[in-house]
Coordinates of N, CA and C in Angstrom, one line a residue:
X16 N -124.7 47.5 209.6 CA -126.1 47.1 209.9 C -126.3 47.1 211.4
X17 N -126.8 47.7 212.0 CA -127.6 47.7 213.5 C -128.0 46.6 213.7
X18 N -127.5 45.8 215.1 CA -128.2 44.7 215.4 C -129.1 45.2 216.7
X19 N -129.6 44.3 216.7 CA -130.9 44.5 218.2 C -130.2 43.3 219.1
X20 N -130.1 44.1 220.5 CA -129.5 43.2 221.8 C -130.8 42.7 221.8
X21 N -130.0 41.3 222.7 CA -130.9 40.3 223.4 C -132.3 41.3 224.4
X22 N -132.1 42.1 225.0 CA -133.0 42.7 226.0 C -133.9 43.1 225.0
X23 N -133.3 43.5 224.4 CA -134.9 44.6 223.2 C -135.6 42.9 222.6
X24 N -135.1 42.2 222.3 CA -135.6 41.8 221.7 C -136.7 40.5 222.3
X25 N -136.3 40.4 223.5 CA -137.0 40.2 224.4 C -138.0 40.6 224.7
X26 N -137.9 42.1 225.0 CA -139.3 42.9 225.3 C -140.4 42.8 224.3
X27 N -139.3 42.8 222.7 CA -140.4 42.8 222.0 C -141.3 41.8 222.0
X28 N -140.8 40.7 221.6 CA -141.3 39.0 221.4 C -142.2 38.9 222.8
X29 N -141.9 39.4 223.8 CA -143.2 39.0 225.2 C -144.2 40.2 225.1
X30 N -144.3 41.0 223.8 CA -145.5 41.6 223.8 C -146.4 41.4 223.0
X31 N -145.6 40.5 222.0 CA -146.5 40.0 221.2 C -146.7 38.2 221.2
X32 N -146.5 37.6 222.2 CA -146.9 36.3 222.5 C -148.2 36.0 222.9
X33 N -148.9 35.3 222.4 CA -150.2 35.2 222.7 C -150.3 34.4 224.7
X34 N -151.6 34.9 225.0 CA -151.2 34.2 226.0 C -150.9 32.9 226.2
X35 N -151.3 31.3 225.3 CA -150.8 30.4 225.9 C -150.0 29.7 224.5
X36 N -148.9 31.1 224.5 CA -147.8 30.5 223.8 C -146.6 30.3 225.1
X37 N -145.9 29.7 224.6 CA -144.3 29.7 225.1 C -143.3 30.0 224.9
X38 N -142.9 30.9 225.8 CA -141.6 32.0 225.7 C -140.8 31.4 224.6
X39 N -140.2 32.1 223.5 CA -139.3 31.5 223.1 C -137.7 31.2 223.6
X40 N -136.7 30.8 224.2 CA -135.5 31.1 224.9 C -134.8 31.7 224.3
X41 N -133.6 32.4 224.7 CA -133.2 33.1 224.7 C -132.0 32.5 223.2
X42 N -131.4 31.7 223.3 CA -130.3 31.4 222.4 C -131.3 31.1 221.0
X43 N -132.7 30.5 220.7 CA -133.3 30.1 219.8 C -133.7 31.9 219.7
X44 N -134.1 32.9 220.2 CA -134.9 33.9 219.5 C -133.6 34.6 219.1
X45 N -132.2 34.8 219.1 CA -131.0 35.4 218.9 C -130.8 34.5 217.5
X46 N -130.5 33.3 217.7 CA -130.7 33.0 216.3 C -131.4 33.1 215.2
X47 N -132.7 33.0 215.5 CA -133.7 33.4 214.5 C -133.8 34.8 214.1
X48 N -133.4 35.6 214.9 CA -133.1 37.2 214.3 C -132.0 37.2 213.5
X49 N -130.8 36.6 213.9 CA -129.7 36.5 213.0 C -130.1 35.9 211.4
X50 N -130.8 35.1 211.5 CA -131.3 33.9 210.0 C -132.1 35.1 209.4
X51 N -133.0 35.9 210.3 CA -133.4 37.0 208.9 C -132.9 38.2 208.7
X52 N -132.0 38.3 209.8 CA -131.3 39.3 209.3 C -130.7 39.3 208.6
X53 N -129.9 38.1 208.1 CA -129.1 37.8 207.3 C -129.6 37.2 205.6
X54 N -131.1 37.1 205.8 CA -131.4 37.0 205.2 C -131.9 38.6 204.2
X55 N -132.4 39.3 205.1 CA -132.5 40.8 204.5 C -131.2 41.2 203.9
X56 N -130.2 41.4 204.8 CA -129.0 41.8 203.9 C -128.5 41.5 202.9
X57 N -128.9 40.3 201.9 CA -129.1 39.6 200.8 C -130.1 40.5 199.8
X58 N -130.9 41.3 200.4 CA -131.8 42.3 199.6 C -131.0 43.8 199.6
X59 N -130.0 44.0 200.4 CA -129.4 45.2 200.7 C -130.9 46.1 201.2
X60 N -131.0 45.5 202.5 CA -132.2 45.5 203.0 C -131.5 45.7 204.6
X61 N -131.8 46.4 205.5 CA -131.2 46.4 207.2 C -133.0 45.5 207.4
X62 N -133.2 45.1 208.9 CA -133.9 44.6 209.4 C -133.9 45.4 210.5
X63 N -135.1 46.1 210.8 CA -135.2 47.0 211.5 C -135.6 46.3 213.3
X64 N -135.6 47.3 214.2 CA -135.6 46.6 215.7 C -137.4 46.2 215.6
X65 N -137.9 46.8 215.2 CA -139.6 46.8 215.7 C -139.8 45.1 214.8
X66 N -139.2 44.6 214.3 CA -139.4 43.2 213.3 C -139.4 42.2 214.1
X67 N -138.7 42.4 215.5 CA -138.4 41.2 216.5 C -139.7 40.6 216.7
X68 N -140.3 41.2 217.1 CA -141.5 40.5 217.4 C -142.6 40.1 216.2
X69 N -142.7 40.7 215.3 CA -143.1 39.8 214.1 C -142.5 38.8 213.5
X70 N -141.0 38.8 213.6 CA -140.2 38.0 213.3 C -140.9 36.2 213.6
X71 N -140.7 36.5 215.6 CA -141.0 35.6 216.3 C -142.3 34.6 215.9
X72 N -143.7 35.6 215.7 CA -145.0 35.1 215.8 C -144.8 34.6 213.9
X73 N -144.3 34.9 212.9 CA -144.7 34.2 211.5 C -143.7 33.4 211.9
X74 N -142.6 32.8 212.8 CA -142.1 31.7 212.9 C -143.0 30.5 213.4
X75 N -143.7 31.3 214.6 CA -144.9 30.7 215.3 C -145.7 29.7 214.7
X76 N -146.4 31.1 213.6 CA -147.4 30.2 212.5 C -147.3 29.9 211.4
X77 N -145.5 29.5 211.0 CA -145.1 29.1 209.4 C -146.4 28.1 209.3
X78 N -146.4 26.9 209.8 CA -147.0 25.7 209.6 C -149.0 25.8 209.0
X79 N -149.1 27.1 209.4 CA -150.5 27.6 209.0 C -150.9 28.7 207.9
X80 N -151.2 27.8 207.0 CA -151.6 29.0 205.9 C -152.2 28.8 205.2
X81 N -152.6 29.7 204.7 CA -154.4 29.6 203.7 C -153.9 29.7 202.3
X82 N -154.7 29.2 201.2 CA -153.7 29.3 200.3 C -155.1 30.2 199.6
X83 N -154.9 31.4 198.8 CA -155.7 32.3 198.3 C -156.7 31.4 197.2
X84 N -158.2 31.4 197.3 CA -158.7 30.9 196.1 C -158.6 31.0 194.7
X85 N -159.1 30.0 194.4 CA -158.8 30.3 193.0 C -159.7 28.8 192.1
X86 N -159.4 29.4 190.9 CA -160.7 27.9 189.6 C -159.6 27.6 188.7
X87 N -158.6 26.4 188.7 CA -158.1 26.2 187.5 C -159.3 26.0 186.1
X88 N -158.9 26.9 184.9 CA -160.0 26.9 183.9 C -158.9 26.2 182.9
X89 N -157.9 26.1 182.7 CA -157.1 25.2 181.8 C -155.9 25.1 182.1
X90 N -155.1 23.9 181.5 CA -153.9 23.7 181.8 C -153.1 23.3 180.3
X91 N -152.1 23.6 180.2 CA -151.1 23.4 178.8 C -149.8 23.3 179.2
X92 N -150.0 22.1 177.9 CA -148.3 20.6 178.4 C -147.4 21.0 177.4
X93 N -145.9 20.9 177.5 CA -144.7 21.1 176.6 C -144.0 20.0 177.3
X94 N -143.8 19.1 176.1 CA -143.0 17.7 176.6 C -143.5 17.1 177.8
X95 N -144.9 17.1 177.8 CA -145.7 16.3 179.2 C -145.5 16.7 180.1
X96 N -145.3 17.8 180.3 CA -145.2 18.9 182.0 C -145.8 20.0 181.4
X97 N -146.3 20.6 182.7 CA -147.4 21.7 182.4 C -146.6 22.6 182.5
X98 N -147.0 23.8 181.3 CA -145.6 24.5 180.7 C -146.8 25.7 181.1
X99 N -147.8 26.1 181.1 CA -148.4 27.1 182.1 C -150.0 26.7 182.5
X100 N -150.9 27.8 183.2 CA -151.8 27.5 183.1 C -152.8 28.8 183.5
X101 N -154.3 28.6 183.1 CA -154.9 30.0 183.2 C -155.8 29.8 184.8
X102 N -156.5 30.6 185.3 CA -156.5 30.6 186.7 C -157.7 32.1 186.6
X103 N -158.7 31.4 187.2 CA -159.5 32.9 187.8 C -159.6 32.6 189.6
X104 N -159.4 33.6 189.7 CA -159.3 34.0 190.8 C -160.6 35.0 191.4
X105 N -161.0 35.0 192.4 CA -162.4 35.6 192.4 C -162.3 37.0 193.5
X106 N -163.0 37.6 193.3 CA -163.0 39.2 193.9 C -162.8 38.9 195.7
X107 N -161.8 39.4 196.2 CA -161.9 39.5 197.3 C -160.6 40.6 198.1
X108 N -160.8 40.8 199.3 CA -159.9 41.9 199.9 C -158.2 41.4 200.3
X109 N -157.7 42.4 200.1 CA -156.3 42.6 200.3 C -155.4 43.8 201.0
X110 N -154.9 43.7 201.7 CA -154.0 44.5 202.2 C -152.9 44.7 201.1
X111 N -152.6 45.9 201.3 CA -151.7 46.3 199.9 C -150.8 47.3 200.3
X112 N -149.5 47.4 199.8 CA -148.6 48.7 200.4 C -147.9 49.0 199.0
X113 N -147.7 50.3 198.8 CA -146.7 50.3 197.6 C -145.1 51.0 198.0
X114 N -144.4 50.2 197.1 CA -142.9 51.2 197.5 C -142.1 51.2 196.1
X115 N -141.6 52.1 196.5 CA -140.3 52.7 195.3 C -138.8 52.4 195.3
X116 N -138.4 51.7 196.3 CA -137.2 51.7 196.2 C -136.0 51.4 195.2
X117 N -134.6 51.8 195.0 CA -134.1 51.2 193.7 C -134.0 50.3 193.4
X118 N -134.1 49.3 194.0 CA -133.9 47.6 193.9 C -135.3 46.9 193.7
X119 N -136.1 46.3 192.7 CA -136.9 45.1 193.2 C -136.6 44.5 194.6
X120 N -135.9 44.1 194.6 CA -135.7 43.0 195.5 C -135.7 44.2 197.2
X121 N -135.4 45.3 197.0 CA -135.8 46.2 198.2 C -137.1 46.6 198.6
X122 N -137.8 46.7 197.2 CA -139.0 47.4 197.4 C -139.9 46.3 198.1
X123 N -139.8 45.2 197.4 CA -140.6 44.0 198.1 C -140.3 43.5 199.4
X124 N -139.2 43.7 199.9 CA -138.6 43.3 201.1 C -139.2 44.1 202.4
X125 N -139.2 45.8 202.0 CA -139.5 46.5 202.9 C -141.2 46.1 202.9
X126 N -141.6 46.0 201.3 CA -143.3 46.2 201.7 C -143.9 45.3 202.4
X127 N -143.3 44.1 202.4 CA -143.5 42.6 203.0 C -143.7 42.6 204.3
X128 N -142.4 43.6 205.2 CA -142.5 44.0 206.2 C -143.2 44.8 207.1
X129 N -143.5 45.9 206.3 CA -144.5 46.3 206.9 C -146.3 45.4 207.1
X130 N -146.5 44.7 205.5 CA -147.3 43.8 206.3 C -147.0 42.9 207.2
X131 N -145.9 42.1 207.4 CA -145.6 41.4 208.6 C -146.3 42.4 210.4
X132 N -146.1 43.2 210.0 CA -146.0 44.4 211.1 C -148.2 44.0 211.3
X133 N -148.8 44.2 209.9 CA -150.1 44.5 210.0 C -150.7 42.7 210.6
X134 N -149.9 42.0 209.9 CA -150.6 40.3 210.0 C -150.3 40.1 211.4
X135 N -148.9 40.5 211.8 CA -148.7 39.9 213.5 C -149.1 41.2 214.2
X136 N -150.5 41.8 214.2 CA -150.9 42.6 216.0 C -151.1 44.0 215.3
X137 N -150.3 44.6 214.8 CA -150.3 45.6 214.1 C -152.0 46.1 213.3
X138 N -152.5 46.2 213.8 CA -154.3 45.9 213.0 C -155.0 46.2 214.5
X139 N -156.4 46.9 213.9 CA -157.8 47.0 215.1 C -157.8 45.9 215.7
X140 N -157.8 44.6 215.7 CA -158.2 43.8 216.3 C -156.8 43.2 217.6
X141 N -155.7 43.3 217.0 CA -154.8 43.8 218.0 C -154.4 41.5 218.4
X142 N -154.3 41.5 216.9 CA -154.1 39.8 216.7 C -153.6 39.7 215.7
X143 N -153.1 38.1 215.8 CA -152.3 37.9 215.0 C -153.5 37.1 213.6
X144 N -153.5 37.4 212.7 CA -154.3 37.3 211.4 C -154.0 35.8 210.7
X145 N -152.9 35.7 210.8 CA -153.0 34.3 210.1 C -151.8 34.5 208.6
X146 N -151.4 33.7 208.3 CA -150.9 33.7 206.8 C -151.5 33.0 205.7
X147 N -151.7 34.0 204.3 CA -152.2 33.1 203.8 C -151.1 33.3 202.4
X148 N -151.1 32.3 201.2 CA -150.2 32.5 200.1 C -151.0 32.3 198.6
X149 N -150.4 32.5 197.8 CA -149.1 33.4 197.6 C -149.2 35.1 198.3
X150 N -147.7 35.5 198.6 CA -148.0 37.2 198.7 C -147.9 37.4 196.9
X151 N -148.7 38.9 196.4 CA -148.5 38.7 195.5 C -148.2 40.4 195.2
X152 N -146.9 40.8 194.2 CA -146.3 41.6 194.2 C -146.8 42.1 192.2
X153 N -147.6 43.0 192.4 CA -147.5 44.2 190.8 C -146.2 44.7 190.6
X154 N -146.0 44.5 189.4 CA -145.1 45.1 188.5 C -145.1 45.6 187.7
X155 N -144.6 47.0 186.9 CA -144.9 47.5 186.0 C -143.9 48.1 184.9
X156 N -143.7 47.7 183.8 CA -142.6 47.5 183.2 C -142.4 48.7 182.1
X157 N -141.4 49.3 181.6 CA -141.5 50.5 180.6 C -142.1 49.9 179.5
X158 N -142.4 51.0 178.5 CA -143.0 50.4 177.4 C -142.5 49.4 176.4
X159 N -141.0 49.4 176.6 CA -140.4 48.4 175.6 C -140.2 47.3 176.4
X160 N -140.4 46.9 177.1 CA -140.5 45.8 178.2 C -139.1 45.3 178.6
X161 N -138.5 46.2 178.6 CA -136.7 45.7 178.4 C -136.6 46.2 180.5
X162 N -137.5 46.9 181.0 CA -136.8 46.8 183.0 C -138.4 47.1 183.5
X163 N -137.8 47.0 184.8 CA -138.7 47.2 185.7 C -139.1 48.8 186.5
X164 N -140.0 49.3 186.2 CA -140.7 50.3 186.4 C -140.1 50.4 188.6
X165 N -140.2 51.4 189.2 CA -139.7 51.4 190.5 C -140.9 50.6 191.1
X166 N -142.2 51.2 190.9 CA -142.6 51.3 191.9 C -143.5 49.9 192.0
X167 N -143.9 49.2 192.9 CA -143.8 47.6 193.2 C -145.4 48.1 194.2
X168 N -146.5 47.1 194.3 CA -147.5 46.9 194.7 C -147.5 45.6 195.2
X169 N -147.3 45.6 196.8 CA -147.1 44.0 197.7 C -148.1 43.8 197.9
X170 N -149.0 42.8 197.7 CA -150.5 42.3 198.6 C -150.3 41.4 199.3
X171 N -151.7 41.2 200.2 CA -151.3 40.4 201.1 C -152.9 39.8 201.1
X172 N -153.3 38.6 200.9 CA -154.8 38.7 200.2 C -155.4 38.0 202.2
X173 N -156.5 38.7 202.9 CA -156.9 38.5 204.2 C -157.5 36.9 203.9
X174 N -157.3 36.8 205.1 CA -157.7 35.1 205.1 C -159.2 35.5 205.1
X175 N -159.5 33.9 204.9 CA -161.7 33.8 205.0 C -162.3 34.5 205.7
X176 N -161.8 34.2 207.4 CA -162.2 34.8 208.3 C -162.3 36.1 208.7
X177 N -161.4 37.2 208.2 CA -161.8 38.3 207.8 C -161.6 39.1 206.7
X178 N -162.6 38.6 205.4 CA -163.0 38.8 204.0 C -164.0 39.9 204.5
X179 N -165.0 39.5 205.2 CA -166.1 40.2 205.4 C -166.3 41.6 206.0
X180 N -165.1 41.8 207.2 CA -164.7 42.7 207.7 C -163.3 42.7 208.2
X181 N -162.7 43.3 207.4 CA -161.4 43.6 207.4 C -160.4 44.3 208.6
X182 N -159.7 43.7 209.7 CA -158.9 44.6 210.5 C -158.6 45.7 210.1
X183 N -158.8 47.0 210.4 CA -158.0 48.2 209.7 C -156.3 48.3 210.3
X184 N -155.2 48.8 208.8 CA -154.1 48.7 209.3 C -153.8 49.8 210.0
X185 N -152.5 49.6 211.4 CA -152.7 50.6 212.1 C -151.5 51.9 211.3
X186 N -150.7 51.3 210.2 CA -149.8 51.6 209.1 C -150.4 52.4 208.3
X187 N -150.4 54.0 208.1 CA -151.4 54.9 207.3 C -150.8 54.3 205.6
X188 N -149.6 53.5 205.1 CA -149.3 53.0 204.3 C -150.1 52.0 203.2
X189 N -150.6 50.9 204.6 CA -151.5 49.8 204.4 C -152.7 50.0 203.7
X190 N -153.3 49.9 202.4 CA -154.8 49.7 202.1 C -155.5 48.4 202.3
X191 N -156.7 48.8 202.7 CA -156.8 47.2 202.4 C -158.0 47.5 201.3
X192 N -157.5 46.9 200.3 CA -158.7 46.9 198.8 C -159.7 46.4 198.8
X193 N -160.7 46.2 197.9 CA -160.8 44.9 197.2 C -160.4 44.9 195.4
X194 N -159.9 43.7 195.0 CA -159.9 43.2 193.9 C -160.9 42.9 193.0
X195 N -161.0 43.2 192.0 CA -162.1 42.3 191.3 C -161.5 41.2 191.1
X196 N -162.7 40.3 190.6 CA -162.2 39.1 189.8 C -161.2 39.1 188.5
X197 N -159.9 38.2 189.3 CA -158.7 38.4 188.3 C -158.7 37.1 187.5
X198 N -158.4 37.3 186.1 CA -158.2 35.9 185.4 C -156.6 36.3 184.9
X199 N -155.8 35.2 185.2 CA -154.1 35.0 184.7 C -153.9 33.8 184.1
X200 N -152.4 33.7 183.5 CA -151.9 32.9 182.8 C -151.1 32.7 183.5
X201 N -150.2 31.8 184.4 CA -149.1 31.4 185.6 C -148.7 30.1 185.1
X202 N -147.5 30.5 185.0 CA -146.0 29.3 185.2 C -145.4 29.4 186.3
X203 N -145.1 28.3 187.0 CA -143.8 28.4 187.6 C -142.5 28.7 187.6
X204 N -141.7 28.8 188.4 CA -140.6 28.8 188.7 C -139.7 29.3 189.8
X205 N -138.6 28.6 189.8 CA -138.3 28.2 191.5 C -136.4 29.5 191.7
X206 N -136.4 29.8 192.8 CA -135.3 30.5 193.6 C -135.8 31.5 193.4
X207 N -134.4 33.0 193.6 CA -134.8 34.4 194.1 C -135.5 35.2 192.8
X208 N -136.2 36.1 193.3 CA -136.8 36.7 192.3 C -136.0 38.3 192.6
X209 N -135.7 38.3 191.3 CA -134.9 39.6 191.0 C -135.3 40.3 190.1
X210 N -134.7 41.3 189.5 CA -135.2 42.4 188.6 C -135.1 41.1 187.1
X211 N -133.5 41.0 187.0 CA -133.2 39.4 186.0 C -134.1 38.5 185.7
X212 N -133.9 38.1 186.7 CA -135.1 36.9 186.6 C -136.3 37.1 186.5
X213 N -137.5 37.9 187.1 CA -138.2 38.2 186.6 C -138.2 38.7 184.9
X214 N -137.6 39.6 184.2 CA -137.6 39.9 183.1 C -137.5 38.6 182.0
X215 N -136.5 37.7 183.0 CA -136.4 35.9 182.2 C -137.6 35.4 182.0
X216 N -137.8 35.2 183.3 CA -139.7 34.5 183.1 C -140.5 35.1 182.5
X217 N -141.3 36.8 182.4 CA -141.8 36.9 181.5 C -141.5 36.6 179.7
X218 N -140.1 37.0 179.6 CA -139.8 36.5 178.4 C -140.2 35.3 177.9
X219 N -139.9 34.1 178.7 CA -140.5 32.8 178.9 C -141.4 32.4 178.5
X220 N -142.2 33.1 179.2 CA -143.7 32.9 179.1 C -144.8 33.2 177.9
X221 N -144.0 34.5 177.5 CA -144.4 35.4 175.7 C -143.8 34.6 174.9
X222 N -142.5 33.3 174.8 CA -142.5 32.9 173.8 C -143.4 31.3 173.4
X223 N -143.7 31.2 175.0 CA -144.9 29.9 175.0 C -146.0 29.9 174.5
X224 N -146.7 31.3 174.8 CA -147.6 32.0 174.5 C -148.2 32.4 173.2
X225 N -146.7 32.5 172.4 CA -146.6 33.5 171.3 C -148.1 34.9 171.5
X226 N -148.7 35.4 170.5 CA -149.1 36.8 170.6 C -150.6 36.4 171.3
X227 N -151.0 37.6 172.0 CA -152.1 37.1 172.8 C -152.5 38.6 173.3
X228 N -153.9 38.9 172.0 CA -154.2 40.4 172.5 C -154.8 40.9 173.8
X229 N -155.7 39.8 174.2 CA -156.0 40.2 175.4 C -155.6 40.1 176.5
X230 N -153.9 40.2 176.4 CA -153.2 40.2 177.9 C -152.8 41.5 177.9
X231 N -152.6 42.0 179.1 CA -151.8 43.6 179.5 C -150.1 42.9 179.2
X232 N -149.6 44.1 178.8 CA -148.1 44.1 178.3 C -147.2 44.6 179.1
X233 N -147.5 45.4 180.2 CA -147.1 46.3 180.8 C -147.0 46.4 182.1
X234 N -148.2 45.4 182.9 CA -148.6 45.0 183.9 C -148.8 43.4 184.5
X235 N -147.7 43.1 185.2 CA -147.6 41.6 185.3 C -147.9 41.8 187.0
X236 N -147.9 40.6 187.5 CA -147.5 39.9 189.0 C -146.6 38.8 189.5
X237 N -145.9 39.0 190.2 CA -144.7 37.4 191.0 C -145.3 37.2 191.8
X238 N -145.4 36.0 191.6 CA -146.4 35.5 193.1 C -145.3 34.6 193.6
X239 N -145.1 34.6 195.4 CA -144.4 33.9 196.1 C -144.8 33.0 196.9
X240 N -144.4 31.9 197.1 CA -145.6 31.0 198.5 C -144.8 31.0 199.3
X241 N -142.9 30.9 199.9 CA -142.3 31.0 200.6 C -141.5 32.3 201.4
X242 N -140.8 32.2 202.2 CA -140.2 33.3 202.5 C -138.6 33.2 201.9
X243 N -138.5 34.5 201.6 CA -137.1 34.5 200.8 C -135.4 33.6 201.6
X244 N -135.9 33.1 202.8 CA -134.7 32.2 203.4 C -135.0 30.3 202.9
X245 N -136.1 30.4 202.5 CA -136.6 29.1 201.8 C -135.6 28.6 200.6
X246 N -134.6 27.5 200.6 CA -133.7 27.3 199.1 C -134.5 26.9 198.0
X247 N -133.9 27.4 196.8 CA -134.6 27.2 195.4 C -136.6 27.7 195.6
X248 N -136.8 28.6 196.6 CA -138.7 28.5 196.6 C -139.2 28.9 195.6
X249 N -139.9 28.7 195.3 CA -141.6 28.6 194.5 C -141.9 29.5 194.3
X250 N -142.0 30.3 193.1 CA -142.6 31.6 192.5 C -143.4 31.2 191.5
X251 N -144.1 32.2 190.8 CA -145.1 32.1 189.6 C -144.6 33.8 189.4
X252 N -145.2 33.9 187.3 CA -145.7 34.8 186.9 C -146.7 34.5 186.5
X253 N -147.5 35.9 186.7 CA -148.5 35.8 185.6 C -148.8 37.4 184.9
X254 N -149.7 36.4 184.0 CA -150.1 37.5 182.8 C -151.3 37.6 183.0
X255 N -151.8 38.8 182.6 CA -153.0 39.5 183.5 C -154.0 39.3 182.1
X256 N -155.2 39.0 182.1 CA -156.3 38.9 181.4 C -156.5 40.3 181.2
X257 N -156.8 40.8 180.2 CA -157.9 42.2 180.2 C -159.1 41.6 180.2
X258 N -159.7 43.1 181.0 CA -161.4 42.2 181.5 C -162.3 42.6 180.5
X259 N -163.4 41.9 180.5 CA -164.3 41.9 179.2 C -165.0 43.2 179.1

């Protein structure tokens, strides 16, 4: 795996520091590239040199995040814990990238990154955007529902502030959509999301559920609220409503 010297990674991080941030030093921004790097290689994933500086600025603004709207319309208990629940979600814009790689856990890793690239500076406006959660990843599964289809759909839903008019990405990759209004069915559940696990949870979910015509069979979402160095973090599936 390629590491990035201290000099590069310097240059990068002081181009993208806002003016009245503060430098990060030198032993704290070597570690923090180390923590995701090491964290990528866990995806069989390299962490490329241009990441330094996005790295730095979503370290910046972990503590700030929007969390995507949404209408709880019901909730359903199994043994007095809420065993799932339905959720509309209302029409709005998203930055989206798709990738193919052979791994889940690759495809999402790269696409993530390149939005990291669009949220920290990478965009018309030539700023940093803000974070908002869950990211939320399409999936699309063969017809017997037994694996996961390659290709993976990462969004990145734009904060309030620009719903209206969207930064364009400077990534010919990046779309930025809009959604219609989505209605789902979301459970939780906590650590890495893998091709396995994922396949677990929807299983999960179809036998809580039992049969239910108006959901798509084929087409789900993992929604994440943490970054993959977070222990045990917070995921959801959900099951997609067909629209009326």
């Amino acid at each position: 795996m390629a590491r990035i010297t201290l000099e590069e990674l310097n240059e990068l991080d002081d181009e993208d520091l806002d003016e009245d941030e503060e430098p990060m030093d030198e032993e704290e921004q070597n570690r923090l590239f180390s923590h995701w790097e090491a964290i990528a290689s866990t995806h069989q994933v390299t962490l490329p040199r241009e990441m330094a500086g996005p790295v730095v600025q979503m370290t910046r603004h972990n503590q700030t995040r929007e969390t995507v709207p949404y209408a709880t319309l019901s909730q359903h208990e199994k043994c007095e814990e809420i065993a799932y629940e339905e959720r509309l979600y209302p029409s709005g814009k998203w930055a989206c990238t798709t990738r193919g790689d052979p791994k889940y856990e690759q495809s999402i890793s790269m696409g993530f990154m390149k939005l990291m690239r669009y949220i920290c500076k990478e965009n018309s406006l030539r700023r940093h955007l803000g974070m908002t959660v869950p990211v939320v990843n399409e999936i699309h599964l063969n017809k017997e529902g037994t694996e996961l289809l390659q290709e993976v759909i990462t969004g990145y839903y734009l904060p309030e502030e620009f719903q209206l008019n969207p930064p364009l990405p400077m990534d010919p990759e990046i779309q930025v959509i809009e959604r219609a209004p989505l209605q789902v069915i979301t459970r939780v559940f906590y650590g890495n999301t893998t091709e396995e696990t994922i396949l677990r949870e929807i299983h999960l979910l179809w036998e809580l559920l039992g049969s239910a015509d108006n959901v798509l069979h084929e087409i789900y979402m993992v929604a994440t609220y943490e970054n993959p160095g977070v222990p045990n973090r917070r995921n959801e599936i959900w099951f997609i409503r067909r629209a009326n």
